[in-house]
Coordinates of C-alpha atoms in Angstrom, one line a residue:
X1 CA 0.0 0.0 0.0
X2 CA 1.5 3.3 -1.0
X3 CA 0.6 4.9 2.0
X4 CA 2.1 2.2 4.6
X5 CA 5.2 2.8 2.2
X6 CA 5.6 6.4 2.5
X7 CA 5.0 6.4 6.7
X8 CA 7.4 3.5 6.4
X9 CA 9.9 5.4 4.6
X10 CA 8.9 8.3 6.6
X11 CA 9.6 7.0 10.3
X12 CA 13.5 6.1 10.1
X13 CA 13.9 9.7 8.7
X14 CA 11.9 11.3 11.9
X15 CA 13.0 8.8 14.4
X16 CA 16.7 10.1 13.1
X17 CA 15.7 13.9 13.0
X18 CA 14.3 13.1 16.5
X19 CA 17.7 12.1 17.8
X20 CA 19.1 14.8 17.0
X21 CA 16.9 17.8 17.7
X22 CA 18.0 17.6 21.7
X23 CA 21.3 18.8 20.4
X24 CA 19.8 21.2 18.1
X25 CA 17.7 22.6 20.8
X26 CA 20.6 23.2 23.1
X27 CA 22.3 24.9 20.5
X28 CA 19.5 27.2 20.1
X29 CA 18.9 27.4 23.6
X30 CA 22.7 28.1 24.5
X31 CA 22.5 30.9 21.4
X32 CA 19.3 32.6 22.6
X33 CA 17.9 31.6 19.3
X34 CA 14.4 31.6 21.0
X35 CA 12.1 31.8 17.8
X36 CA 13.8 28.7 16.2
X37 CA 13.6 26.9 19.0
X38 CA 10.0 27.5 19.2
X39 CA 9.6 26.0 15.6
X40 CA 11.9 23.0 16.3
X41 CA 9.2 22.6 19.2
X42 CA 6.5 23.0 17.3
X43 CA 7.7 20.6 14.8
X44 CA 8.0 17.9 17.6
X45 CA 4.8 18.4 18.9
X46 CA 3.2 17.5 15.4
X47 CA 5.9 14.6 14.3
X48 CA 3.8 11.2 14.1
X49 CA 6.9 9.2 15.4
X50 CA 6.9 8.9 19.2
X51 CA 9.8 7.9 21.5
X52 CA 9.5 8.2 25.0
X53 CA 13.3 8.8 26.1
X54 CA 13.1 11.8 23.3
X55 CA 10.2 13.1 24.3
X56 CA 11.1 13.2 27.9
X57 CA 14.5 14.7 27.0
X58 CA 12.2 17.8 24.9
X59 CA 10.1 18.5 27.3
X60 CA 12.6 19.2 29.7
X61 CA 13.9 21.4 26.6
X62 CA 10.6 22.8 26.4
X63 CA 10.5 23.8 30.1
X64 CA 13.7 25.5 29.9
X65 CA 12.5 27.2 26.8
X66 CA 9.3 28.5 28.8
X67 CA 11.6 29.5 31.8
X68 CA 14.1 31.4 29.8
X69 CA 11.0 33.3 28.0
X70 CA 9.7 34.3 31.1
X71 CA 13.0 35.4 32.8
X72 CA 13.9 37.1 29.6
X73 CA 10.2 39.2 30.0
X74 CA 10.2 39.9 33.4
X75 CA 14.3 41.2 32.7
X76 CA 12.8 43.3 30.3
X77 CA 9.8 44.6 32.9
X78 CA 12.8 45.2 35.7
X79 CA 14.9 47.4 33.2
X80 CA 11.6 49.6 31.9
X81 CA 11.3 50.4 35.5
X82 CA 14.1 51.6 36.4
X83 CA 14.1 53.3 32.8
X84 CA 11.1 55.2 33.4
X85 CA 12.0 56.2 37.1
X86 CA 15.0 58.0 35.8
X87 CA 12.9 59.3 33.0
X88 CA 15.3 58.0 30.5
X89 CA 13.7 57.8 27.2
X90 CA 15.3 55.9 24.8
X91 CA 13.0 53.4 22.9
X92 CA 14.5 50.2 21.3
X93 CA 17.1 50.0 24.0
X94 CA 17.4 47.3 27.0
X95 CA 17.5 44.7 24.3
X96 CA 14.6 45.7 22.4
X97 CA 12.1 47.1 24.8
X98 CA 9.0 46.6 24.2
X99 CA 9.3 44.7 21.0
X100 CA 11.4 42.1 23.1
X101 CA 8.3 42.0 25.6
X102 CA 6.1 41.4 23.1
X103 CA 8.1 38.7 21.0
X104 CA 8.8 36.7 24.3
X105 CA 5.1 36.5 24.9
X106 CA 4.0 35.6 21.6
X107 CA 6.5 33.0 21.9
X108 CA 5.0 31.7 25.1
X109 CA 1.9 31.3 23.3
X110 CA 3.0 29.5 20.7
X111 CA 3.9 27.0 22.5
X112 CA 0.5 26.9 24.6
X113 CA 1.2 28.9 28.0
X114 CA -0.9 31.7 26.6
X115 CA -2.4 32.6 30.5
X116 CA 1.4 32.2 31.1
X117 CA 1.8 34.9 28.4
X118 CA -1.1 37.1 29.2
X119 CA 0.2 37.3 32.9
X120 CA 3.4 38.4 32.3
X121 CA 1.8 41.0 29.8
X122 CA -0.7 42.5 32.2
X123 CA 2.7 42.4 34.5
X124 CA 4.2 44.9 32.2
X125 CA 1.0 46.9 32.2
X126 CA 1.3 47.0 36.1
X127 CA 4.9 48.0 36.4
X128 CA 4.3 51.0 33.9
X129 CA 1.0 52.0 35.7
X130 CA 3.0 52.0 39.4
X131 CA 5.9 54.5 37.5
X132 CA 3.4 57.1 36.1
X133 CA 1.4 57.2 39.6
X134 CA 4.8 57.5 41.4
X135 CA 5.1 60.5 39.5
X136 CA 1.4 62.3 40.6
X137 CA 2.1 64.5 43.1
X138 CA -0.5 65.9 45.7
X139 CA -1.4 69.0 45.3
X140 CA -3.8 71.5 47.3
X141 CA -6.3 70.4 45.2
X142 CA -7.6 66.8 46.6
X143 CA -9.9 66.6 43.6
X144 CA -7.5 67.5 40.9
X145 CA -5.1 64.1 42.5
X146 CA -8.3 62.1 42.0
X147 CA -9.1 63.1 38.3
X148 CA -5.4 62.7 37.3
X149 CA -5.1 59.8 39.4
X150 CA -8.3 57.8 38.4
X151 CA -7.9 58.9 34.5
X152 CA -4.6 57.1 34.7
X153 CA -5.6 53.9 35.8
X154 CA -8.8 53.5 34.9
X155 CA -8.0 54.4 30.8
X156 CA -5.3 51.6 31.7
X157 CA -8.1 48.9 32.8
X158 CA -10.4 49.9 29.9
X159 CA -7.5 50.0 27.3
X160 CA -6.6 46.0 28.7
X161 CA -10.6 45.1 28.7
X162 CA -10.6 46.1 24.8
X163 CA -7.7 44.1 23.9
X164 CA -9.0 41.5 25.2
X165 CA -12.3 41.6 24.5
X166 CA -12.5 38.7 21.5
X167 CA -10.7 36.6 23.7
X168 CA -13.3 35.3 26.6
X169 CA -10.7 32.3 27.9
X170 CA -8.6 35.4 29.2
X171 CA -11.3 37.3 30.8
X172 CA -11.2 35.9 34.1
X173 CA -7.7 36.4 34.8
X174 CA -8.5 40.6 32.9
X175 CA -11.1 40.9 35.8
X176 CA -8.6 39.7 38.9
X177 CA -6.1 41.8 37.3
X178 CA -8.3 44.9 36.9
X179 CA -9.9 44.4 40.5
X180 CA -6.1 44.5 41.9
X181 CA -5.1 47.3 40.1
X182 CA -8.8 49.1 41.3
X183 CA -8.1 48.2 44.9
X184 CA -4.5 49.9 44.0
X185 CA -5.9 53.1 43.1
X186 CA -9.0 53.4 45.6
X187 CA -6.2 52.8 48.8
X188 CA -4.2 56.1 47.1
X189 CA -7.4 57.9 47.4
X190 CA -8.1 56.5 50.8
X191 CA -4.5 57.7 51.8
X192 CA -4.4 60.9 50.4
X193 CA -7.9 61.9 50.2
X194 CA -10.3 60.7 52.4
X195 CA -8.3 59.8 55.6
X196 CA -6.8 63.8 55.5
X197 CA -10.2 65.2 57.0
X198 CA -11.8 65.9 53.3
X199 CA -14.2 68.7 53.3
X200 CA -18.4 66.9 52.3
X201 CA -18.0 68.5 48.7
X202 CA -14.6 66.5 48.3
X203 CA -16.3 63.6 49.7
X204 CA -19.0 64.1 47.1
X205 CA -16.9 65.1 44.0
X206 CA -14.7 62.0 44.5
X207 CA -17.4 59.8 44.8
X208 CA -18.8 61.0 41.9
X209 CA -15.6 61.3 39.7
X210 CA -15.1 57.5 40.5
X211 CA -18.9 56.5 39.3
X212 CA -18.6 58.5 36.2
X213 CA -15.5 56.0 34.9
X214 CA -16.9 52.7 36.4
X215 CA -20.0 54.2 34.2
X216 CA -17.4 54.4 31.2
X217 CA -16.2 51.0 31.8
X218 CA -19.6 49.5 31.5
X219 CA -19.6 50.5 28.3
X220 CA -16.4 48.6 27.5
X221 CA -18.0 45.4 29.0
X222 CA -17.0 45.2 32.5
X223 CA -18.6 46.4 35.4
X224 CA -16.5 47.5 38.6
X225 CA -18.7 49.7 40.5
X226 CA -19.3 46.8 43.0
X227 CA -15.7 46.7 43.7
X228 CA -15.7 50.6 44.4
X229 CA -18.8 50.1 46.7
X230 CA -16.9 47.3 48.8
X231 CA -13.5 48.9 49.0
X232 CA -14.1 52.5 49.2
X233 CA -17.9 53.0 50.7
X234 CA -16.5 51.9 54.7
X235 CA -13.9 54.5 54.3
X236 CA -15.9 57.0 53.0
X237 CA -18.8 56.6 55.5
X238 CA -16.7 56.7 58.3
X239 CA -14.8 59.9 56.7
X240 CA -19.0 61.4 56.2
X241 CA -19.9 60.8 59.9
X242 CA -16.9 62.4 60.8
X243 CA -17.6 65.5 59.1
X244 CA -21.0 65.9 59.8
X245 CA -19.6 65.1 63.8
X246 CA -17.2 67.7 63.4
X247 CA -20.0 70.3 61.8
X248 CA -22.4 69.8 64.8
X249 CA -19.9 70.8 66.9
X250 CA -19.0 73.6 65.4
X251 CA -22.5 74.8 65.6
X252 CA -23.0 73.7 69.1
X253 CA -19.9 75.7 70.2
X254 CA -20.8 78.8 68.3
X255 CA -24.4 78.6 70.0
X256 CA -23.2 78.4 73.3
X257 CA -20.9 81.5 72.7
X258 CA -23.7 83.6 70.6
X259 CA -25.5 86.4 72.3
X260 CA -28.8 86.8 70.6
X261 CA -29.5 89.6 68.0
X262 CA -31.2 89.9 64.7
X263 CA -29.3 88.8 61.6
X264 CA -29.5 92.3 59.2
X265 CA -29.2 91.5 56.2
X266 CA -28.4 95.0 54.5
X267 CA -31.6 95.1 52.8
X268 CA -34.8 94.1 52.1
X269 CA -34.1 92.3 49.0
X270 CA -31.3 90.1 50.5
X271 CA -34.4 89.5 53.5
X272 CA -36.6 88.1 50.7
X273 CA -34.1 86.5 48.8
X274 CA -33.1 84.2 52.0
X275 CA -37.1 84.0 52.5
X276 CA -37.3 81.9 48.9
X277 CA -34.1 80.1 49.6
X278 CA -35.4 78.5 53.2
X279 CA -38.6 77.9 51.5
X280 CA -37.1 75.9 48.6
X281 CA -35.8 74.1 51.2
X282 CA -38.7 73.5 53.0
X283 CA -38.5 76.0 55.9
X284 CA -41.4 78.8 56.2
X285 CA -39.2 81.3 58.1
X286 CA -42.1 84.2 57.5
X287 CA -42.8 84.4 60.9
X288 CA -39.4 85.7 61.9
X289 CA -39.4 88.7 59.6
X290 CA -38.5 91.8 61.7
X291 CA -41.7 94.4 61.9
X292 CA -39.3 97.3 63.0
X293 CA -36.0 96.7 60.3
X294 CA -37.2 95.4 56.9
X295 CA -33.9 94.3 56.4
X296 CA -33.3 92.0 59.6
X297 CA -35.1 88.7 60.2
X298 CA -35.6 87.8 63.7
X299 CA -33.3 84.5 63.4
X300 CA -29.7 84.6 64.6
X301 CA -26.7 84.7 62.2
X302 CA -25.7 81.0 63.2
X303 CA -29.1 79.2 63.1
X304 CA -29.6 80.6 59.8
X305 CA -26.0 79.0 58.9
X306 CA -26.6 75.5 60.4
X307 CA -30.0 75.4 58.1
X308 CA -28.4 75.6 55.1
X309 CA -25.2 73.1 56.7
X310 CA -28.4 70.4 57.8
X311 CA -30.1 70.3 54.6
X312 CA -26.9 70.1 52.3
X313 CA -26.2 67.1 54.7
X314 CA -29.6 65.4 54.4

């Protein structure tokens, strides 16, 4: 039969080419020669002729092969970083930068350790990420940190969760990488935000900075708003209650030390103008209106103060 000929002929011919390729791969290997190493691989993954002291002896090749990718990437990761601390910009250096990153990866998933791959590549994305928040600095301006610093790393998270999108088998290990990397970013704000006695409109802003990009991400396909809820919403009460503590006894104190008069307001505009804003806010304060100064109300200085404080707070 032709065919049992031509697997006949064909089997002394692999079973030789078999015998050789450990040495070949060591060459290869001992050259750095990664890429044909990969194809020599690849070619004895898909050879018909089985021998199990050769295949033992390549798949201790192919470890090594895996491990020397992997060092070779995360090299690469350590010398960016240091790179960018000093802010030395000089692309294609470092033994190719991020070309090399990216060839060692698609390497790994040639040879089927593509989570393998995607780790080490949503490694790199960290170790950039950590560099460029290293170099935010905190200004006067709590909200302005939050912006800068939630633009940066949440762009990051939705720039990953588009590459990746037409690739599902990935997306579990996309989501534990973008919670850690969330859970990164919301302890900054904890640290130098909310914990440093924020005033309420901080509180407020932040919060609602943060929603407005987990509303963004939604429309990327993933959904993180939960995660800011469970990691951010303890801190953030507790920072609430101690504001609103701290604003009751404010107003306490400056009751006990107030001696009663009538709060002039300059003139009778300003009187009426203060009579529409309680009642927008649900307070009929009509009764207090002075009948010997149009422009005082009966109503001290500090109660009308706390009314405005207590309704912005409910």
């Amino acid at each position: 039969m032709p065919v049992a000929e031509s697997v006949a002929i064909k089997s002394p011919d692999e079973s030789a080419w078999l015998n050789e390729l450990p040495a070949e791969l060591d060459d290869c290997i001992a050259h750095r020669d990664m890429e044909h190493a990969v194809e020599l691989i690849m070619e004895w993954k898909s050879c018909n002729t089985k021998e199990a002291t050769i295949d033992a002896q390549l798949t201790l090749r192919e470890t090594q092969i895996v491990q020397l990718l992997s060092e070779k990437a995360r090299f690469i990761f350590i010398t960016q970083f240091y790179v960018l601390l000093v802010q030395v910009r000089r692309p294609g250096a470092l033994h190719g930068g991020p070309r090399a990153i990216k060839k060692a990866i698609n390497l790994l998933t040639i040879l089927g350790r593509a989570s393998q791959a995607v780790d080490l590549y949503l490694k790199k994305r960290s170790t950039v990420l950590r560099t460029t928040t290293r170099e935010l600095t905190m200004s006067e301006e709590p909200l302005s940190y939050v912006r800068q610093l939630s633009q940066q790393f949440l762009d990051v998270i939705s720039d990953v969760v588009k590459e990746f999108l037409m690739q599902p088998e990935h997306f579990s290990l996309i989501l534990h990488w973008c919670s850690g990397e969330l859970s990164v970013m919301l302890s900054l704000i904890r640290k130098h935000v909310i914990e440093v006695a924020p005033t309420m409109a901080v509180l407020a802003h932040t919060w609602r900075i943060l929603m407005i990009h987990c509303d963004n991400l939604i429309t990327v396909g993933v959904d993180l708003s939960f995660e800011v809820h469970r990691l951010l919403a303890p801190s953030l009460k507790i920072a609430i209650e101690t504001n609103f503590s701290n604003i009751i006894e404010s107003v306490r104190l400056r009751v006990s030390e107030e001696r009663w008069k009538a709060y002039h307001m300059e003139s009778e505009s300003n009187v009426n103008r203060f009579i529409e804003e309680m009642s927008d806010m649900g307070l009929s304060v009509d009764w207090a209106l002075s009948t010997t100064q149009c422009s005082s109300i009966n109503i001290t200085q500090n109660a009308c103060h706390f009314s405005r404080v207590a309704f912005m707070l409910a």
